[in-house]
mmCIF file of C-alpha atoms in Angstrom:
data_model
loop_
_atom_site.group_PDB
_atom_site.id
_atom_site.type_symbol
_atom_site.label_atom_id
_atom_site.label_comp_id
_atom_site.label_asym_id
_atom_site.label_seq_id
_atom_site.Cartn_x
_atom_site.Cartn_y
_atom_site.Cartn_z
ATOM 1 C CA MET A 1062 -11.359 15.200 7.644
ATOM 2 C CA GLY A 1063 -11.860 15.205 3.896
ATOM 3 C CA LEU A 1064 -9.732 17.083 1.445
ATOM 4 C CA PHE A 1065 -12.693 19.170 0.401
ATOM 5 C CA THR A 1066 -15.626 20.643 2.305
ATOM 6 C CA ARG A 1067 -18.824 22.010 0.845
ATOM 7 C CA ARG A 1068 -19.986 25.490 1.799
ATOM 8 C CA ASN A 1069 -22.762 27.561 0.307
ATOM 9 C CA GLN A 1070 -21.267 31.019 0.092
ATOM 10 C CA ASP A 1071 -24.560 32.590 -0.982
ATOM 11 C CA THR A 1072 -27.702 31.599 0.895
ATOM 12 C CA ASN A 1073 -29.662 32.200 -2.303
ATOM 13 C CA ALA A 1074 -27.341 30.146 -4.506
ATOM 14 C CA ALA A 1075 -28.737 26.941 -5.907
ATOM 15 C CA VAL A 1076 -25.402 25.123 -6.069
ATOM 16 C CA ALA A 1077 -22.854 24.748 -3.277
ATOM 17 C CA THR A 1078 -19.226 25.450 -4.018
ATOM 18 C CA LEU A 1079 -16.116 23.455 -3.147
ATOM 19 C CA GLU A 1080 -13.544 24.928 -0.826
ATOM 20 C CA VAL A 1081 -10.171 23.462 0.058
ATOM 21 C CA ASP A 1082 -9.874 22.431 3.698
ATOM 22 C CA PRO A 1083 -7.071 24.679 5.080
ATOM 23 C CA ALA A 1084 -5.926 22.014 7.557
ATOM 24 C CA LEU A 1085 -5.299 19.517 4.784
ATOM 25 C CA ALA A 1086 -3.863 22.093 2.412
ATOM 26 C CA ALA A 1087 -1.220 22.694 5.097
ATOM 27 C CA LEU A 1088 -0.131 19.047 4.779
ATOM 28 C CA THR A 1089 1.037 19.585 1.198
ATOM 29 C CA GLY A 1090 4.665 18.581 0.825
ATOM 30 C CA ASP A 1091 7.161 15.741 0.499
ATOM 31 C CA TYR A 1092 7.262 12.884 3.000
ATOM 32 C CA VAL A 1093 9.512 9.914 3.738
ATOM 33 C CA ILE A 1094 7.923 6.702 4.970
ATOM 34 C CA ASP A 1095 9.044 5.842 8.507
ATOM 35 C CA ALA A 1096 9.725 2.122 8.084
ATOM 36 C CA GLY A 1097 10.068 1.629 11.837
ATOM 37 C CA HIS A 1098 6.449 2.676 12.353
ATOM 38 C CA SER A 1099 4.961 1.310 9.136
ATOM 39 C CA SER A 1100 4.136 -2.169 7.889
ATOM 40 C CA ILE A 1101 3.508 -3.837 4.541
ATOM 41 C CA GLY A 1102 1.779 -7.156 5.011
ATOM 42 C CA PHE A 1103 -0.059 -9.901 3.174
ATOM 43 C CA THR A 1104 -2.605 -12.619 3.824
ATOM 44 C CA VAL A 1105 -2.964 -15.784 1.734
ATOM 45 C CA ARG A 1106 -5.217 -18.832 2.080
ATOM 46 C CA HIS A 1107 -3.348 -22.023 3.011
ATOM 47 C CA ALA A 1108 -4.604 -25.562 2.330
ATOM 48 C CA MET A 1109 -8.094 -24.152 1.683
ATOM 49 C CA VAL A 1110 -8.828 -23.914 5.409
ATOM 50 C CA THR A 1111 -6.867 -21.127 7.052
ATOM 51 C CA ASN A 1112 -4.974 -17.892 6.434
ATOM 52 C CA VAL A 1113 -1.238 -17.339 6.643
ATOM 53 C CA ARG A 1114 -0.128 -13.797 7.389
ATOM 54 C CA GLY A 1115 3.244 -12.269 6.791
ATOM 55 C CA SER A 1116 5.048 -9.012 6.163
ATOM 56 C CA PHE A 1117 8.072 -7.448 4.525
ATOM 57 C CA THR A 1118 10.168 -5.972 7.310
ATOM 58 C CA GLU A 1119 12.489 -3.864 5.122
ATOM 59 C CA HIS A 1120 11.049 -1.194 2.854
ATOM 60 C CA GLU A 1121 11.428 2.459 2.020
ATOM 61 C CA GLY A 1122 9.375 5.010 0.178
ATOM 62 C CA THR A 1123 8.365 8.578 -0.432
ATOM 63 C CA LEU A 1124 5.072 10.421 -0.734
ATOM 64 C CA HIS A 1125 4.170 13.753 -2.229
ATOM 65 C CA LEU A 1126 0.873 14.995 -0.837
ATOM 66 C CA ASP A 1127 -1.141 17.787 -2.376
ATOM 67 C CA GLY A 1128 -3.856 18.789 0.065
ATOM 68 C CA GLY A 1129 -5.362 21.245 -2.383
ATOM 69 C CA ASP A 1130 -5.543 18.795 -5.286
ATOM 70 C CA PRO A 1131 -5.295 15.122 -4.244
ATOM 71 C CA SER A 1132 -4.975 14.012 -7.872
ATOM 72 C CA ARG A 1133 -1.477 15.508 -7.870
ATOM 73 C CA SER A 1134 -0.308 13.344 -4.960
ATOM 74 C CA THR A 1135 2.220 10.583 -5.663
ATOM 75 C CA ALA A 1136 3.774 7.551 -3.961
ATOM 76 C CA ALA A 1137 6.867 5.411 -4.519
ATOM 77 C CA ILE A 1138 7.722 2.311 -2.456
ATOM 78 C CA ASP A 1139 10.599 -0.181 -2.659
ATOM 79 C CA VAL A 1140 10.302 -3.462 -0.732
ATOM 80 C CA LYS A 1141 13.222 -5.805 -0.038
ATOM 81 C CA ILE A 1142 11.999 -9.298 -0.917
ATOM 82 C CA ALA A 1143 14.571 -11.026 1.314
ATOM 83 C CA SER A 1144 12.911 -9.397 4.335
ATOM 84 C CA ILE A 1145 9.757 -11.512 3.958
ATOM 85 C CA SER A 1146 8.650 -12.936 7.305
ATOM 86 C CA THR A 1147 5.818 -15.307 8.174
ATOM 87 C CA GLY A 1148 7.203 -16.528 11.501
ATOM 88 C CA ILE A 1149 8.484 -19.866 10.138
ATOM 89 C CA ALA A 1150 12.053 -19.897 8.826
ATOM 90 C CA ASP A 1151 11.621 -22.827 6.408
ATOM 91 C CA ARG A 1152 8.532 -21.254 4.847
ATOM 92 C CA ASP A 1153 10.281 -17.904 4.520
ATOM 93 C CA ALA A 1154 13.219 -19.591 2.778
ATOM 94 C CA HIS A 1155 10.815 -21.272 0.346
ATOM 95 C CA LEU A 1156 9.153 -17.943 -0.422
ATOM 96 C CA ARG A 1157 12.569 -16.410 -1.168
ATOM 97 C CA SER A 1158 13.480 -19.284 -3.492
ATOM 98 C CA GLY A 1159 12.906 -19.647 -7.223
ATOM 99 C CA ASP A 1160 9.562 -21.347 -6.564
ATOM 100 C CA PHE A 1161 8.190 -17.980 -5.523
ATOM 101 C CA PHE A 1162 9.964 -14.603 -5.448
ATOM 102 C CA ASP A 1163 13.509 -15.673 -6.404
ATOM 103 C CA ALA A 1164 14.914 -12.975 -4.137
ATOM 104 C CA GLY A 1165 18.478 -13.499 -5.342
ATOM 105 C CA ALA A 1166 17.643 -12.578 -8.924
ATOM 106 C CA PHE A 1167 14.847 -10.092 -8.160
ATOM 107 C CA PRO A 1168 15.671 -8.414 -4.849
ATOM 108 C CA LEU A 1169 13.033 -5.671 -4.961
ATOM 109 C CA MET A 1170 9.283 -5.337 -5.298
ATOM 110 C CA THR A 1171 8.372 -1.794 -6.336
ATOM 111 C CA PHE A 1172 5.278 0.371 -6.608
ATOM 112 C CA ARG A 1173 5.098 3.662 -8.491
ATOM 113 C CA SER A 1174 1.854 5.610 -8.519
ATOM 114 C CA THR A 1175 0.372 6.967 -11.723
ATOM 115 C CA GLU A 1176 -2.930 8.354 -10.436
ATOM 116 C CA ALA A 1177 -4.592 9.401 -7.175
ATOM 117 C CA ALA A 1178 -8.220 10.217 -6.417
ATOM 118 C CA GLN A 1179 -10.436 11.065 -3.474
ATOM 119 C CA LEU A 1180 -13.363 8.652 -3.142
ATOM 120 C CA GLY A 1181 -15.133 10.660 -0.465
ATOM 121 C CA GLY A 1182 -14.359 11.794 3.058
ATOM 122 C CA ASP A 1183 -11.082 10.250 4.192
ATOM 123 C CA ALA A 1184 -11.130 7.534 1.509
ATOM 124 C CA TYR A 1185 -8.696 7.643 -1.408
ATOM 125 C CA ARG A 1186 -7.501 5.376 -4.194
ATOM 126 C CA VAL A 1187 -3.942 5.329 -5.477
ATOM 127 C CA THR A 1188 -3.367 3.549 -8.782
ATOM 128 C CA GLY A 1189 0.040 2.670 -10.099
ATOM 129 C CA GLU A 1190 2.400 -0.012 -11.327
ATOM 130 C CA LEU A 1191 3.505 -2.923 -9.145
ATOM 131 C CA THR A 1192 6.646 -4.735 -10.271
ATOM 132 C CA ILE A 1193 7.532 -8.227 -9.024
ATOM 133 C CA LYS A 1194 10.167 -10.411 -10.722
ATOM 134 C CA ASP A 1195 10.439 -7.895 -13.576
ATOM 135 C CA VAL A 1196 6.706 -8.203 -14.285
ATOM 136 C CA THR A 1197 4.906 -4.862 -14.117
ATOM 137 C CA ARG A 1198 1.131 -4.704 -13.855
ATOM 138 C CA PRO A 1199 -1.405 -2.109 -12.657
ATOM 139 C CA LEU A 1200 -2.478 -2.063 -9.028
ATOM 140 C CA SER A 1201 -5.052 0.065 -7.204
ATOM 141 C CA ILE A 1202 -4.744 0.563 -3.449
ATOM 142 C CA ASP A 1203 -7.690 1.823 -1.411
ATOM 143 C CA LEU A 1204 -6.487 4.039 1.421
ATOM 144 C CA GLU A 1205 -7.980 5.737 4.448
ATOM 145 C CA PHE A 1206 -6.338 8.897 5.735
ATOM 146 C CA ALA A 1207 -5.736 8.194 9.431
ATOM 147 C CA GLY A 1208 -4.789 11.740 10.380
ATOM 148 C CA SER A 1209 -1.793 13.958 11.060
ATOM 149 C CA ALA A 1210 0.183 14.859 14.167
ATOM 150 C CA THR A 1211 3.424 16.383 15.406
ATOM 151 C CA ASP A 1212 5.399 13.807 17.397
ATOM 152 C CA VAL A 1213 7.500 14.429 20.531
ATOM 153 C CA TYR A 1214 10.574 15.091 18.346
ATOM 154 C CA GLY A 1215 8.811 17.793 16.352
ATOM 155 C CA ASN A 1216 8.280 15.655 13.249
ATOM 156 C CA GLU A 1217 5.127 16.339 11.268
ATOM 157 C CA ARG A 1218 3.535 12.974 10.502
ATOM 158 C CA VAL A 1219 0.670 11.658 8.408
ATOM 159 C CA GLY A 1220 -0.848 8.196 8.515
ATOM 160 C CA PHE A 1221 -2.658 6.005 6.013
ATOM 161 C CA GLU A 1222 -4.191 2.530 6.185
ATOM 162 C CA GLY A 1223 -4.835 0.639 2.969
ATOM 163 C CA SER A 1224 -5.430 -2.657 1.248
ATOM 164 C CA ALA A 1225 -5.507 -4.285 -2.176
ATOM 165 C CA GLU A 1226 -6.085 -7.735 -3.628
ATOM 166 C CA ILE A 1227 -3.996 -9.336 -6.342
ATOM 167 C CA LEU A 1228 -3.701 -12.657 -8.118
ATOM 168 C CA ARG A 1229 -0.108 -13.711 -7.564
ATOM 169 C CA SER A 1230 -0.106 -15.655 -10.839
ATOM 170 C CA ASP A 1231 -0.369 -12.314 -12.671
ATOM 171 C CA TRP A 1232 3.211 -11.675 -11.539
ATOM 172 C CA GLY A 1233 4.526 -15.154 -12.308
ATOM 173 C CA LEU A 1234 4.178 -16.528 -8.760
ATOM 174 C CA THR A 1235 2.579 -19.791 -9.806
ATOM 175 C CA TRP A 1236 4.051 -22.506 -7.550
ATOM 176 C CA ASN A 1237 1.431 -24.746 -5.958
ATOM 177 C CA ALA A 1238 0.650 -28.275 -4.836
ATOM 178 C CA ALA A 1239 -2.596 -30.187 -5.227
ATOM 179 C CA LEU A 1240 -4.374 -31.485 -2.133
ATOM 180 C CA GLU A 1241 -5.693 -35.040 -1.956
ATOM 181 C CA THR A 1242 -9.062 -33.704 -0.858
ATOM 182 C CA GLY A 1243 -9.217 -31.242 -3.745
ATOM 183 C CA GLY A 1244 -8.031 -27.718 -4.110
ATOM 184 C CA VAL A 1245 -4.487 -26.431 -3.773
ATOM 185 C CA MET A 1246 -1.981 -25.661 -1.048
ATOM 186 C CA VAL A 1247 -1.721 -21.904 -1.668
ATOM 187 C CA SER A 1248 -4.483 -19.663 -2.983
ATOM 188 C CA ASP A 1249 -3.880 -17.495 -6.016
ATOM 189 C CA LYS A 1250 -5.563 -14.511 -4.361
ATOM 190 C CA VAL A 1251 -3.418 -12.478 -1.977
ATOM 191 C CA LYS A 1252 -4.554 -9.576 0.177
ATOM 192 C CA LEU A 1253 -2.005 -6.805 0.668
ATOM 193 C CA THR A 1254 -2.203 -4.452 3.646
ATOM 194 C CA PHE A 1255 -0.483 -1.125 4.248
ATOM 195 C CA ASP A 1256 -0.072 0.794 7.509
ATOM 196 C CA ILE A 1257 1.955 3.868 6.665
ATOM 197 C CA SER A 1258 3.438 6.583 8.859
ATOM 198 C CA ALA A 1259 5.351 9.227 6.926
ATOM 199 C CA ILE A 1260 7.424 12.204 8.082
ATOM 200 C CA LYS A 1261 7.295 15.573 6.338
ATOM 201 C CA GLN A 1262 10.588 16.813 4.953
ATOM 202 C CA ALA A 1263 11.805 20.357 5.512
#
C-alpha cells in the first residue's frame, strides 16, 4: 500500500493525477516505538570468514508519520550502548569497553531524522544524523512499510523493516587485530537492521 495512488480523473486527460491514499492518510500522527516488539540489530564480518550478529536490547524512540506528505515524517531513536548483546559475555564486555563504544563515557547512540522520502510503493528512505561517541555523521536508512493493525488491546500499530550500512571507523570505532593469514579480525563495514513496531498516541 503506497502513500500515493495514481488515478486518471478524466478519461480524456493526457496526464494522470496523484491522489492521497485515504487509508494511509488516516495513519498520520505521533507514535512511540514499542521496544518489546522491535529490534535494532547489526551484522559484522569476523576473521574474514563468518558473520557475527548482535542487537541492542534497550532503546526508545518516537515517530511522526504524515500519510498525506511522507516528506514531513520524522523519527528519533535513542539506543543504550550498554545493552549490546551478541550472545557471548566476554565479547559484549569488549564491545562496551574503550576499544569500541566506551559505554561508560558515551552511554547513548542516537539517530535524528532530517529528511524522509518515498522511493516507490511501500519503500521509503529516512535520512538523518547518527551520533556515536560524540561523532555525528549522516545516515540513510532504507525502510519498507510492513503495514498497520489494531492489536487485541486496541492499540493502533504500524510496522517498518529497514537496513543501512556504515563504516564503523567513520564514528571512531577503529579497534582491530591483524590475522596471520592476512586481513583483520573485525570488518570495517557493519550492516544495521531495524524491525520497528510503533503505537499511535492519542
